[in-house]
Short mmCIF file of C-alpha atoms and ligand atoms in Angstrom, two decimals:
data_model
loop_
_atom_site.label_atom_id
_atom_site.label_comp_id
_atom_site.label_asym_id
_atom_site.label_seq_id
_atom_site.Cartn_x
_atom_site.Cartn_y
_atom_site.Cartn_z
CA MET Y 883 26.56 -40.98 -46.85
CA ARG Y 884 26.57 -37.38 -47.84
CA LEU Y 885 23.14 -37.61 -49.38
CA GLN Y 886 21.91 -39.28 -46.21
CA TYR Y 887 23.21 -36.37 -44.16
CA LEU Y 888 21.70 -33.89 -46.58
CA LEU Y 889 18.33 -35.60 -46.42
CA LEU Y 890 18.57 -35.75 -42.66
CA PHE Y 891 19.44 -32.03 -42.54
CA ILE Y 892 16.44 -31.14 -44.77
CA PHE Y 893 14.18 -33.34 -42.69
CA VAL Y 894 15.29 -31.90 -39.37
CA SER Y 895 15.14 -28.27 -40.50
CA SER Y 896 11.73 -28.72 -42.05
CA ILE Y 897 10.48 -29.98 -38.65
CA GLY Y 898 12.01 -26.87 -37.14
CA ILE Y 899 10.25 -24.69 -39.67
CA THR Y 900 6.88 -26.30 -39.35
CA SER Y 901 6.94 -26.42 -35.62
CA CYS Y 902 7.97 -22.76 -35.55
CA LYS Y 903 5.12 -21.97 -37.89
CA ASN Y 904 2.59 -23.92 -35.87
CA ASN Y 905 3.78 -22.23 -32.68
CA SER Y 906 4.40 -18.77 -34.10
CA GLU Y 907 1.01 -17.24 -33.24
CA THR Y 908 0.82 -18.82 -29.80
CA ALA Y 909 4.44 -18.07 -29.03
CA LEU Y 910 3.64 -14.42 -29.55
CA ILE Y 911 1.42 -14.37 -26.56
CA ASP Y 912 2.50 -17.38 -24.68
CA ALA Y 913 0.93 -17.12 -21.29
CA ALA Y 914 4.42 -17.71 -20.05
CA ASN Y 915 4.78 -13.92 -20.16
CA LEU Y 916 1.89 -13.07 -17.81
CA ILE Y 917 2.60 -11.85 -14.27
CA PRO Y 918 0.67 -12.50 -12.08
CA LYS Y 919 -0.06 -15.84 -13.58
CA PRO Y 920 -3.80 -16.23 -14.35
CA VAL Y 921 -5.97 -18.90 -12.82
CA SER Y 922 -6.51 -20.57 -16.15
CA VAL Y 923 -5.10 -19.90 -19.63
CA THR Y 924 -5.46 -21.92 -22.82
CA SER Y 925 -4.16 -21.10 -26.20
CA ASN Y 926 -6.45 -21.50 -29.26
CA GLY Y 927 -3.73 -21.11 -31.84
CA GLU Y 928 -5.33 -18.07 -33.48
CA ALA Y 929 -4.16 -14.47 -33.34
CA PHE Y 930 -5.91 -11.09 -33.31
CA GLU Y 931 -4.36 -8.04 -34.77
CA ILE Y 932 -5.09 -4.52 -33.52
CA THR Y 933 -5.05 -2.08 -36.43
CA ASP Y 934 -6.09 1.56 -36.93
CA ALA Y 935 -9.51 0.28 -37.98
CA THR Y 936 -10.08 -1.52 -34.64
CA SER Y 937 -12.75 -0.06 -32.36
CA ILE Y 938 -13.41 -0.56 -28.75
CA TYR Y 939 -17.06 -1.36 -28.18
CA ILE Y 940 -18.95 -1.50 -24.90
CA LEU Y 941 -21.69 -4.18 -24.89
CA GLY Y 942 -24.91 -3.71 -23.02
CA GLU Y 943 -25.27 -1.25 -20.16
CA PRO Y 944 -21.80 0.43 -19.74
CA GLN Y 945 -21.93 0.36 -15.85
CA GLY Y 946 -18.43 1.89 -15.77
CA ALA Y 947 -17.00 0.03 -18.75
CA THR Y 948 -16.72 3.11 -21.02
CA GLU Y 949 -14.03 4.68 -18.82
CA ILE Y 950 -11.99 1.44 -18.95
CA GLY Y 951 -12.38 1.38 -22.72
CA GLN Y 952 -11.00 4.84 -22.80
CA TYR Y 953 -8.14 3.90 -20.49
CA LEU Y 954 -7.32 0.98 -22.83
CA ALA Y 955 -7.43 3.24 -25.92
CA GLU Y 956 -5.07 5.64 -24.08
CA LYS Y 957 -2.62 2.92 -23.16
CA LEU Y 958 -2.58 1.64 -26.79
CA ARG Y 959 -2.11 5.03 -28.33
CA PRO Y 960 1.54 6.12 -27.82
CA ALA Y 961 3.17 2.99 -29.30
CA THR Y 962 0.58 2.23 -32.00
CA GLY Y 963 -0.26 5.73 -32.94
CA PHE Y 964 -3.82 4.53 -33.32
CA LYS Y 965 -6.73 6.60 -32.01
CA LEU Y 966 -9.10 3.81 -31.22
CA ALA Y 967 -12.76 4.95 -30.89
CA VAL Y 968 -14.79 3.87 -27.86
CA SER Y 969 -18.49 3.50 -28.34
CA ASN Y 970 -21.48 1.28 -27.61
CA ALA Y 971 -22.58 -1.78 -29.62
CA ALA Y 972 -25.62 -4.02 -29.50
CA ASP Y 973 -23.60 -7.23 -30.17
CA ASN Y 974 -20.12 -8.43 -30.92
CA ALA Y 975 -20.81 -9.60 -34.49
CA LYS Y 976 -18.53 -7.17 -36.29
CA PRO Y 977 -15.04 -8.64 -36.64
CA GLY Y 978 -11.84 -6.80 -36.02
CA ASN Y 979 -12.88 -5.13 -32.79
CA ILE Y 980 -12.37 -5.20 -29.01
CA TYR Y 981 -15.54 -5.72 -26.95
CA LEU Y 982 -15.85 -4.87 -23.20
CA GLU Y 983 -18.82 -6.11 -21.22
CA ILE Y 984 -20.07 -6.05 -17.64
CA LYS Y 985 -21.95 -9.29 -17.23
CA ALA Y 986 -24.01 -10.80 -14.39
CA ASP Y 987 -21.47 -13.55 -13.60
CA SER Y 988 -20.87 -13.14 -9.90
CA THR Y 989 -18.62 -16.19 -9.89
CA LEU Y 990 -15.93 -13.88 -11.23
CA GLY Y 991 -16.04 -11.86 -8.04
CA ASN Y 992 -15.41 -8.08 -7.90
CA GLU Y 993 -12.00 -8.29 -9.55
CA GLY Y 994 -12.12 -11.34 -11.80
CA TYR Y 995 -12.46 -11.28 -15.63
CA GLU Y 996 -12.67 -13.41 -18.69
CA LEU Y 997 -10.66 -12.74 -21.79
CA HIS Y 998 -11.28 -14.40 -25.17
CA VAL Y 999 -8.96 -13.59 -28.06
CA SER Y 1000 -9.68 -15.13 -31.40
CA LYS Y 1001 -8.66 -14.07 -34.92
CA ASP Y 1002 -11.92 -12.12 -35.19
CA LYS Y 1003 -12.16 -10.27 -31.90
CA ILE Y 1004 -11.18 -9.69 -28.36
CA THR Y 1005 -13.98 -10.03 -25.82
CA LEU Y 1006 -13.18 -8.98 -22.18
CA SER Y 1007 -15.93 -9.45 -19.64
CA ALA Y 1008 -16.23 -9.03 -15.94
CA TYR Y 1009 -18.82 -8.79 -13.17
CA LYS Y 1010 -17.45 -5.40 -12.00
CA PRO Y 1011 -15.38 -2.64 -13.59
CA ALA Y 1012 -12.33 -3.56 -11.50
CA GLY Y 1013 -12.27 -6.92 -13.29
CA LEU Y 1014 -12.32 -5.23 -16.68
CA PHE Y 1015 -9.46 -3.02 -15.51
CA HIS Y 1016 -7.33 -6.01 -14.49
CA GLY Y 1017 -8.20 -7.74 -17.76
CA VAL Y 1018 -6.90 -4.65 -19.62
CA GLN Y 1019 -3.56 -5.12 -17.87
CA THR Y 1020 -3.54 -8.75 -19.14
CA ILE Y 1021 -4.17 -7.47 -22.69
CA ARG Y 1022 -1.26 -5.07 -22.32
CA GLN Y 1023 1.05 -7.90 -21.29
CA LEU Y 1024 -0.15 -10.14 -24.14
CA LEU Y 1025 0.83 -7.50 -26.78
CA PRO Y 1026 4.36 -7.23 -28.11
CA VAL Y 1027 6.82 -5.51 -25.70
CA ALA Y 1028 6.92 -2.50 -27.98
CA ILE Y 1029 3.39 -1.57 -26.80
CA GLU Y 1030 5.04 -0.03 -23.71
CA SER Y 1031 7.11 2.34 -25.81
CA PRO Y 1032 6.25 6.04 -25.38
CA SER Y 1033 6.69 6.74 -29.14
CA VAL Y 1034 5.13 5.16 -32.30
CA GLN Y 1035 6.70 1.75 -33.20
CA GLN Y 1036 6.38 0.02 -36.55
CA THR Y 1037 5.26 -3.50 -35.82
CA SER Y 1038 2.17 -5.60 -36.14
CA TRP Y 1039 0.14 -5.47 -32.95
CA LYS Y 1040 -0.76 -9.15 -32.70
CA ILE Y 1041 -2.21 -10.85 -29.67
CA ALA Y 1042 -2.06 -14.64 -29.52
CA GLY Y 1043 -5.43 -16.34 -29.37
CA THR Y 1044 -6.27 -17.31 -25.86
CA ASP Y 1045 -9.04 -18.05 -23.37
CA ILE Y 1046 -8.40 -16.81 -19.86
CA ARG Y 1047 -10.45 -16.96 -16.75
CA ASP Y 1048 -8.88 -15.15 -13.84
CA TYR Y 1049 -9.52 -13.81 -10.37
CA PRO Y 1050 -7.34 -13.02 -7.32
CA LEU Y 1051 -6.40 -15.25 -4.42
CA TYR Y 1052 -6.24 -12.49 -1.78
CA HIS Y 1053 -8.79 -9.68 -1.53
CA LEU Y 1054 -6.18 -7.10 -0.43
CA ARG Y 1055 -2.96 -6.83 -2.50
CA GLY Y 1056 -0.91 -3.86 -1.53
CA SER Y 1057 2.31 -1.99 -1.42
CA MET Y 1058 3.50 0.66 0.99
CA LEU Y 1059 5.50 3.72 0.03
CA ASP Y 1060 7.29 5.62 2.83
CA VAL Y 1061 7.01 9.25 1.83
CA ALA Y 1062 8.13 10.41 5.29
CA ARG Y 1063 11.81 9.50 5.46
CA HIS Y 1064 12.26 10.95 2.01
CA PHE Y 1065 9.42 12.89 0.34
CA PHE Y 1066 8.23 11.84 -3.04
CA GLY Y 1067 6.09 14.34 -4.97
CA PRO Y 1068 2.73 13.69 -6.52
CA ASN Y 1069 4.19 12.75 -9.96
CA ASP Y 1070 6.40 10.09 -8.45
CA VAL Y 1071 3.41 8.69 -6.54
CA LYS Y 1072 1.39 8.58 -9.75
CA ARG Y 1073 4.09 6.61 -11.42
CA TYR Y 1074 4.15 4.26 -8.46
CA ILE Y 1075 0.41 3.85 -8.75
CA ASP Y 1076 0.71 3.06 -12.49
CA LEU Y 1077 3.32 0.41 -11.72
CA LEU Y 1078 1.07 -1.16 -9.06
CA ALA Y 1079 -1.90 -1.14 -11.43
CA TYR Y 1080 0.08 -3.02 -14.12
CA TYR Y 1081 0.38 -5.91 -11.71
CA LYS Y 1082 -3.22 -5.86 -10.47
CA ILE Y 1083 -2.46 -4.41 -7.05
CA ASN Y 1084 -5.48 -2.74 -5.38
CA LEU Y 1085 -4.02 -1.01 -2.29
CA LEU Y 1086 -1.48 1.76 -1.85
CA HIS Y 1087 -0.51 2.30 1.78
CA LEU Y 1088 1.16 5.75 2.16
CA HIS Y 1089 3.35 6.12 5.26
CA LEU Y 1090 2.60 9.85 5.70
CA SER Y 1091 4.33 10.74 8.98
CA ASP Y 1092 7.44 9.68 10.89
CA ASP Y 1093 10.24 11.19 12.88
CA GLN Y 1094 11.74 12.84 9.86
CA GLY Y 1095 8.70 14.42 8.29
CA TRP Y 1096 4.95 15.11 8.27
CA ARG Y 1097 3.67 14.93 4.71
CA ILE Y 1098 -0.07 15.63 4.69
CA GLU Y 1099 -1.59 19.10 5.21
CA ILE Y 1100 -3.82 19.24 8.33
CA LYS Y 1101 -5.62 22.52 8.24
CA SER Y 1102 -6.36 22.64 12.03
CA TRP Y 1103 -2.63 22.04 12.85
CA PRO Y 1104 -0.67 23.90 10.11
CA ASN Y 1105 2.83 23.68 11.67
CA LEU Y 1106 2.80 19.97 11.05
CA THR Y 1107 3.65 20.58 7.43
CA THR Y 1108 5.15 24.08 7.38
CA HIS Y 1109 7.65 23.06 10.06
CA GLY Y 1110 7.38 19.28 10.41
CA GLY Y 1111 7.38 18.71 6.67
CA SER Y 1112 10.38 20.99 6.03
CA THR Y 1113 13.12 18.32 6.06
CA GLN Y 1114 13.91 14.70 5.52
CA VAL Y 1115 16.65 12.05 6.06
CA GLY Y 1116 20.00 13.65 5.26
CA GLY Y 1117 18.55 17.15 5.63
CA GLY Y 1118 16.96 17.79 2.31
CA LYS Y 1119 14.04 20.17 1.96
CA GLY Y 1120 11.31 17.51 2.44
CA GLY Y 1121 7.85 18.51 1.33
CA PHE Y 1122 4.18 17.63 1.81
CA TYR Y 1123 0.96 17.11 -0.10
CA THR Y 1124 -1.67 19.83 0.16
CA GLN Y 1125 -5.11 18.42 0.70
CA GLU Y 1126 -5.93 19.27 -2.92
CA GLU Y 1127 -2.89 17.37 -4.15
CA TYR Y 1128 -3.75 14.40 -1.89
CA LYS Y 1129 -7.33 14.26 -3.17
CA ASP Y 1130 -5.96 14.26 -6.67
CA LEU Y 1131 -3.80 11.28 -5.74
CA VAL Y 1132 -6.72 9.49 -4.19
CA LYS Y 1133 -8.70 10.00 -7.38
CA TYR Y 1134 -5.82 8.99 -9.65
CA ALA Y 1135 -5.53 5.77 -7.66
CA ALA Y 1136 -9.31 5.15 -7.55
CA ASP Y 1137 -9.48 5.54 -11.33
CA ARG Y 1138 -7.04 2.62 -11.42
CA PHE Y 1139 -9.07 0.66 -8.81
CA ILE Y 1140 -6.45 1.24 -6.15
CA THR Y 1141 -7.48 2.31 -2.63
CA ILE Y 1142 -5.11 4.59 -0.78
CA VAL Y 1143 -4.58 3.66 2.93
CA PRO Y 1144 -3.16 6.69 4.72
CA GLU Y 1145 -0.94 6.02 7.76
CA ILE Y 1146 -0.31 8.32 10.66
CA ASP Y 1147 2.24 6.43 12.71
CA MET Y 1148 1.88 6.78 16.51
CA PRO Y 1149 2.54 7.01 19.45
CA GLY Y 1150 6.22 6.50 18.35
CA HIS Y 1151 7.70 7.65 15.04
CA THR Y 1152 6.23 11.04 15.87
CA ASN Y 1153 9.18 13.47 16.10
CA ALA Y 1154 8.04 15.62 13.20
CA ALA Y 1155 4.80 16.37 15.07
CA LEU Y 1156 6.56 16.76 18.45
CA ALA Y 1157 8.87 19.29 16.84
CA SER Y 1158 5.93 21.24 15.38
CA TYR Y 1159 3.86 21.56 18.56
CA PRO Y 1160 5.38 21.81 22.06
CA GLU Y 1161 2.07 20.85 23.72
CA LEU Y 1162 2.29 17.28 22.34
CA ASN Y 1163 5.38 16.68 24.53
CA CYS Y 1164 5.08 15.75 28.20
CA ASN Y 1165 7.55 18.51 29.01
CA ASP Y 1166 5.80 21.13 26.83
CA THR Y 1167 9.01 21.66 24.85
CA ALA Y 1168 9.17 21.08 21.16
CA THR Y 1169 11.86 18.71 19.98
CA GLN Y 1170 14.39 19.44 17.18
CA LEU Y 1171 13.67 18.33 13.62
CA TYR Y 1172 15.35 14.98 12.95
CA ILE Y 1173 17.30 13.96 9.84
CA GLY Y 1174 18.88 10.62 11.03
CA ILE Y 1175 17.55 7.10 10.65
CA GLU Y 1176 17.32 5.81 14.19
CA VAL Y 1177 13.94 4.51 15.38
CA GLY Y 1178 12.16 4.17 18.70
CA PHE Y 1179 13.10 7.46 20.43
CA SER Y 1180 9.96 9.58 20.09
CA SER Y 1181 6.52 9.39 21.70
CA PHE Y 1182 3.38 11.42 22.02
CA CYS Y 1183 2.50 12.33 25.55
CA THR Y 1184 -0.12 9.69 26.10
CA LYS Y 1185 -1.48 11.19 29.31
CA LYS Y 1186 -2.47 14.61 27.95
CA ASP Y 1187 -6.01 15.40 26.73
CA ILE Y 1188 -4.54 17.65 23.99
CA THR Y 1189 -2.88 14.63 22.43
CA TYR Y 1190 -6.25 13.02 21.81
CA LYS Y 1191 -7.78 16.29 20.60
CA PHE Y 1192 -4.87 16.51 18.16
CA ILE Y 1193 -5.35 12.86 16.92
CA ASP Y 1194 -9.07 13.43 16.63
CA ASP Y 1195 -8.49 16.49 14.41
CA VAL Y 1196 -5.92 14.74 12.27
CA LEU Y 1197 -8.06 11.59 11.76
CA ARG Y 1198 -11.25 13.73 11.15
CA GLU Y 1199 -9.45 15.65 8.38
CA LEU Y 1200 -7.91 12.45 6.98
CA THR Y 1201 -11.28 10.72 6.97
CA ALA Y 1202 -12.71 13.56 4.84
CA LEU Y 1203 -9.91 12.94 2.30
CA THR Y 1204 -10.35 9.11 2.37
CA PRO Y 1205 -13.14 7.39 0.56
CA GLY Y 1206 -11.59 4.03 1.26
CA PRO Y 1207 -12.42 2.03 4.44
CA TYR Y 1208 -9.01 2.01 6.21
CA LEU Y 1209 -6.96 4.36 8.32
CA HIS Y 1210 -3.53 2.95 9.37
CA ILE Y 1211 -2.52 4.11 12.85
CA GLY Y 1212 1.01 2.68 13.03
CA GLY Y 1213 1.78 1.53 16.52
CA ASP Y 1214 5.17 0.02 15.70
CA GLU Y 1215 8.51 0.35 17.58
CA SER Y 1216 7.10 2.62 20.30
CA HIS Y 1217 10.15 1.94 22.47
CA ALA Y 1218 9.91 5.39 24.06
CA THR Y 1219 6.35 4.76 25.30
CA LYS Y 1220 5.83 2.55 28.37
CA LYS Y 1221 3.76 -0.56 27.72
CA GLU Y 1222 1.13 0.51 30.29
CA ASP Y 1223 0.75 3.80 28.36
CA TYR Y 1224 0.89 2.20 24.92
CA ILE Y 1225 -2.06 -0.12 25.50
CA PRO Y 1226 -4.70 2.45 26.51
CA PHE Y 1227 -3.34 4.81 23.87
CA MET Y 1228 -3.76 2.46 20.96
CA SER Y 1229 -7.20 1.49 22.32
CA LYS Y 1230 -8.35 5.12 22.36
CA VAL Y 1231 -6.96 5.74 18.86
CA GLN Y 1232 -8.92 2.72 17.54
CA GLU Y 1233 -12.03 4.25 19.19
CA ILE Y 1234 -11.42 7.49 17.24
CA VAL Y 1235 -11.01 5.60 13.98
CA LYS Y 1236 -14.30 3.76 14.71
CA LYS Y 1237 -16.06 7.05 15.51
CA TYR Y 1238 -15.13 8.27 12.00
CA GLY Y 1239 -16.58 5.14 10.49
CA LYS Y 1240 -13.25 3.66 9.37
CA THR Y 1241 -11.43 0.34 9.99
CA ALA Y 1242 -8.03 0.55 11.68
CA ILE Y 1243 -4.89 -1.13 10.49
CA GLY Y 1244 -1.87 -1.30 12.80
CA TRP Y 1245 1.54 -2.86 12.82
CA ASP Y 1246 1.60 -6.20 14.65
CA GLU Y 1247 2.35 -4.60 18.05
CA ILE Y 1248 -1.29 -3.39 18.02
CA ALA Y 1249 -2.23 -6.89 19.13
CA LEU Y 1250 -1.01 -5.99 22.60
CA THR Y 1251 -4.21 -4.02 22.95
CA THR Y 1252 -7.83 -5.12 22.75
CA LEU Y 1253 -8.58 -5.00 19.04
CA GLN Y 1254 -11.79 -3.47 17.74
CA PRO Y 1255 -13.84 -5.80 15.57
CA GLY Y 1256 -12.43 -5.48 12.09
CA THR Y 1257 -9.05 -4.01 13.02
CA ILE Y 1258 -6.32 -5.53 10.80
CA ALA Y 1259 -2.87 -6.34 12.28
CA GLN Y 1260 0.03 -6.01 9.84
CA PHE Y 1261 2.58 -8.78 10.42
CA TRP Y 1262 6.05 -7.45 9.85
CA ALA Y 1263 8.29 -8.94 12.52
CA ASP Y 1264 6.68 -10.50 15.50
CA SER Y 1265 4.75 -13.71 14.95
CA ALA Y 1266 3.66 -13.90 18.58
CA ASN Y 1267 1.89 -10.54 18.21
CA SER Y 1268 0.31 -11.65 14.97
CA LYS Y 1269 -0.95 -14.91 16.51
CA GLU Y 1270 -2.42 -12.91 19.38
CA ALA Y 1271 -4.26 -10.78 16.77
CA VAL Y 1272 -5.65 -13.97 15.24
CA ARG Y 1273 -6.64 -15.21 18.74
CA GLN Y 1274 -8.63 -12.00 19.06
CA GLY Y 1275 -10.37 -12.73 15.74
CA ALA Y 1276 -8.42 -10.17 13.72
CA LYS Y 1277 -7.29 -10.62 10.18
CA ILE Y 1278 -3.63 -10.26 9.21
CA MET Y 1279 -1.97 -8.27 6.50
CA MET Y 1280 1.16 -10.24 5.60
CA SER Y 1281 4.34 -8.15 5.25
CA PRO Y 1282 7.10 -10.24 6.66
CA ALA Y 1283 10.19 -8.09 6.71
CA ASN Y 1284 12.60 -10.86 5.83
CA LYS Y 1285 10.62 -11.70 2.68
CA ALA Y 1286 8.46 -8.74 1.62
CA TYR Y 1287 10.33 -5.58 2.62
CA MET Y 1288 11.45 -4.05 -0.61
CA ASP Y 1289 13.86 -1.78 1.25
CA MET Y 1290 16.03 -4.80 2.07
CA GLN Y 1291 19.22 -5.14 -0.04
CA TYR Y 1292 19.39 -7.94 -2.58
CA ASP Y 1293 22.90 -8.75 -1.39
CA SER Y 1294 25.77 -6.95 0.29
CA THR Y 1295 26.65 -5.18 -2.96
CA SER Y 1296 23.19 -3.48 -3.47
CA LYS Y 1297 23.60 0.25 -3.95
CA PHE Y 1298 20.56 1.07 -1.84
CA GLY Y 1299 18.67 -0.55 1.02
CA LEU Y 1300 19.09 -1.87 4.56
CA HIS Y 1301 19.62 -5.49 5.70
CA TRP Y 1302 18.53 -5.69 9.25
CA ALA Y 1303 15.86 -8.35 8.39
CA ALA Y 1304 17.66 -10.09 5.61
CA TYR Y 1305 19.27 -9.84 2.20
CA ILE Y 1306 16.38 -10.62 -0.11
CA GLU Y 1307 17.36 -11.84 -3.58
CA VAL Y 1308 14.58 -12.19 -6.15
CA ASP Y 1309 14.17 -15.90 -5.55
CA SER Y 1310 13.83 -15.51 -1.84
CA ALA Y 1311 11.35 -12.65 -2.33
CA TYR Y 1312 9.20 -15.00 -4.43
CA SER Y 1313 9.59 -18.27 -2.67
CA TRP Y 1314 7.19 -18.07 0.34
CA ASN Y 1315 3.62 -18.72 1.00
CA PRO Y 1316 1.64 -16.24 3.11
CA ALA Y 1317 -0.72 -19.01 4.25
CA THR Y 1318 2.03 -21.29 5.62
CA LEU Y 1319 4.72 -18.87 6.67
CA VAL Y 1320 3.70 -18.57 10.33
CA ASN Y 1321 2.41 -21.58 12.22
CA GLY Y 1322 -1.15 -20.80 13.29
CA ILE Y 1323 -1.80 -18.16 10.66
CA GLY Y 1324 -3.66 -19.85 7.76
CA PHE Y 1325 -5.32 -18.59 4.59
CA GLU Y 1326 -8.60 -17.88 6.39
CA ASN Y 1327 -6.76 -15.55 8.83
CA ILE Y 1328 -5.18 -13.43 6.16
CA ALA Y 1329 -6.65 -10.18 4.84
CA GLY Y 1330 -4.02 -9.72 2.21
CA VAL Y 1331 -0.38 -9.33 1.29
CA GLU Y 1332 1.59 -6.09 1.22
CA ALA Y 1333 5.13 -5.29 0.14
CA PRO Y 1334 6.38 -2.19 1.97
CA LEU Y 1335 9.09 0.15 0.65
CA TRP Y 1336 10.75 2.21 3.37
CA SER Y 1337 12.78 5.13 2.13
CA GLU Y 1338 15.68 5.78 4.58
CA THR Y 1339 18.17 5.08 1.73
CA ILE Y 1340 16.31 6.28 -1.39
CA SER Y 1341 15.29 9.68 -2.59
CA LYS Y 1342 14.56 9.41 -6.31
CA MET Y 1343 12.06 7.49 -8.54
CA ASP Y 1344 14.99 5.53 -10.07
CA ASP Y 1345 16.00 4.36 -6.57
CA ILE Y 1346 12.47 3.22 -5.86
CA GLU Y 1347 12.46 1.29 -9.14
CA TYR Y 1348 15.82 -0.35 -8.32
CA LEU Y 1349 14.59 -1.74 -4.99
CA MET Y 1350 11.09 -2.48 -6.33
CA PHE Y 1351 12.03 -4.35 -9.49
CA PRO Y 1352 12.32 -7.14 -10.19
CA ARG Y 1353 11.00 -8.25 -6.76
CA PHE Y 1354 7.68 -6.47 -6.91
CA PRO Y 1355 6.03 -8.58 -9.69
CA GLY Y 1356 6.69 -11.62 -7.51
CA TYR Y 1357 4.77 -10.19 -4.55
CA ALA Y 1358 1.93 -9.34 -6.94
CA GLU Y 1359 1.90 -12.93 -8.06
CA ILE Y 1360 1.98 -14.30 -4.50
CA ALA Y 1361 -1.05 -12.09 -3.76
CA TRP Y 1362 -3.01 -12.87 -6.92
CA SER Y 1363 -2.23 -16.34 -8.31
CA PRO Y 1364 -3.29 -19.77 -7.02
CA GLU Y 1365 -0.73 -21.42 -4.72
CA LYS Y 1366 -0.83 -24.54 -6.88
CA GLY Y 1367 1.33 -23.98 -9.93
CA ARG Y 1368 3.52 -21.39 -8.34
CA GLY Y 1369 7.20 -22.19 -8.25
CA TRP Y 1370 10.47 -20.26 -8.68
CA ASP Y 1371 11.88 -22.46 -11.45
CA GLU Y 1372 8.87 -21.78 -13.69
CA TYR Y 1373 8.37 -18.20 -12.52
CA LYS Y 1374 11.93 -17.10 -13.16
CA VAL Y 1375 11.58 -17.89 -16.86
CA ARG Y 1376 8.44 -15.68 -17.08
CA LEU Y 1377 10.18 -13.00 -15.13
CA GLY Y 1378 13.21 -13.24 -17.49
CA LYS Y 1379 10.91 -12.67 -20.45
CA HIS Y 1380 9.35 -9.81 -18.63
CA GLY Y 1381 12.72 -7.95 -18.41
CA SER Y 1382 12.34 -6.32 -21.86
CA ARG Y 1383 8.85 -5.18 -20.87
CA MET Y 1384 10.23 -3.45 -17.72
CA LYS Y 1385 12.88 -1.86 -19.88
CA ALA Y 1386 10.30 -0.58 -22.38
CA MET Y 1387 8.39 0.88 -19.44
CA GLY Y 1388 11.52 2.78 -18.48
CA ILE Y 1389 11.92 0.87 -15.22
CA ASP Y 1390 15.36 0.97 -13.79
CA PHE Y 1391 15.49 -2.52 -12.43
CA TYR Y 1392 18.17 -4.62 -10.69
CA LYS Y 1393 19.52 -7.16 -13.15
CA SER Y 1394 19.64 -10.11 -10.76
CA ALA Y 1395 21.93 -12.99 -11.78
CA LYS Y 1396 19.25 -15.39 -10.52
CA VAL Y 1397 16.99 -14.57 -13.42
CA PRO Y 1398 17.48 -15.85 -17.02
CA TRP Y 1399 16.94 -12.44 -18.72
CA VAL Y 1400 15.77 -12.50 -22.33
CA GLU Y 1401 16.50 -9.41 -24.37
C1 TNX L 2769 11.21 -1.06 10.62
S1 TNX L 2769 8.58 -1.99 9.78
C2 TNX L 2769 10.26 -0.06 10.69
C3 TNX L 2769 10.40 1.16 9.91
C4 TNX L 2769 11.76 1.16 9.22
C5 TNX L 2769 12.02 -0.16 8.61
C6 TNX L 2769 13.24 -0.18 7.76
C7 TNX L 2769 8.13 -1.08 10.85
C8 TNX L 2769 6.82 -1.24 11.26
N1 TNX L 2769 9.06 -0.25 11.29
O1 TNX L 2769 10.30 2.29 10.76
O2 TNX L 2769 11.69 2.17 8.20
O3 TNX L 2769 12.11 -1.08 9.59
O4 TNX L 2769 13.37 -1.41 7.14
#
């Protein structure tokens, strides 16, 4: 009997050991850790190790690949301590290296990529540089968690052998940061951009003006920032971006294939401007600066010519700072503007946007007006408005407040956030489909998916991270990954494994009990 047990024990444990061994390389880089989940992933059982002898080679005509090679080298440097060289190569014959290539495969689209990892080499190819950039994020996620450490770590930098082909579901994948209710300086915005880039987001919507503050320097109307930017919710000192600082942010984002969409909210949400210039008010009297969190009490004087001169100046200066195609003109919660004034106002503002060669985006109320061809309506609350936009032939940006608003509390105990739309736990944030959420708004009507973060209750980067994580990776996946194969039960396991990665990145995330966290 005893011997039988002993033999059984030896037999069982040897199965355990062999199966561990067989899986050890693949387990390292199990695709289970990737967020957003790629279109297709297969494991080939091999593993590649990055060492200090590894080079990053650009194959063929660089066409923008060199900068991405350098970005990859930079990302690998702090934790590995390796200074990987980036140079050109005629072919990928030399083993032990990483190869980047722009290739003429338009089926990958502007943002898709292919990644092949074998024991000999890593080959990352794409049709456009943005695809290479997204592929680099996949490489980062395939490496051991320690790769995100800011200091040198002693470990072997192995990547499990894999073949990935990947491209996004939605063309626009965004997040909004409200820098008006509380001001966040350029360094915070850069960190925000880095966090977006890690999850293959390509759009950063900056809410630059509201009742509590005006945050972008407009040279022709200087009081907007000197006065209108001088405070914030709760009465702090506020702040604003000079045009130089803003340009630097636009470039920082563009280097990471992220387009900044600037928003000037109007005709409501305009108290900071109304406090800065009396002539923008119907009674020619400047309002007081505002540090509360009520909405819907302010309005530009829609009947004055000076209002349109003002908006023209602002949008002209903003256009000069904006290489991207979009200007967001707000249009939400204009409860202090009569409907008969709101409609011609928003139409005129769309005309100005068009005059400057840009495409307008507006919150869903904009559908009450006649939409210019190309105008995007951002669904946040009113499905009737959004359907009306679709009826007019417009595309919708999907930001349903009860699913995608990152300023909503997780539950009643959350230390920051509001809950007017819903409590949004991590599972609820993930479990919805933009293409079926609203009857009558299907995949073909949708321009993209955006997760907004309003800042009434948050004033520091740590607070941003607490509301953003761990919900944000889920929005990135909804926007990027195929609908088929998405499901909370499978996703939560990947997210759980991702926890240590967020920790290594210094992200101060909410440890939701819904997620099986793995240390
Ligand atoms: C609604 S969403 C707003 C914002 C608030 C937000 C808070 C939208 C277009 N308007 O002004 O900051 O709720 O959740």
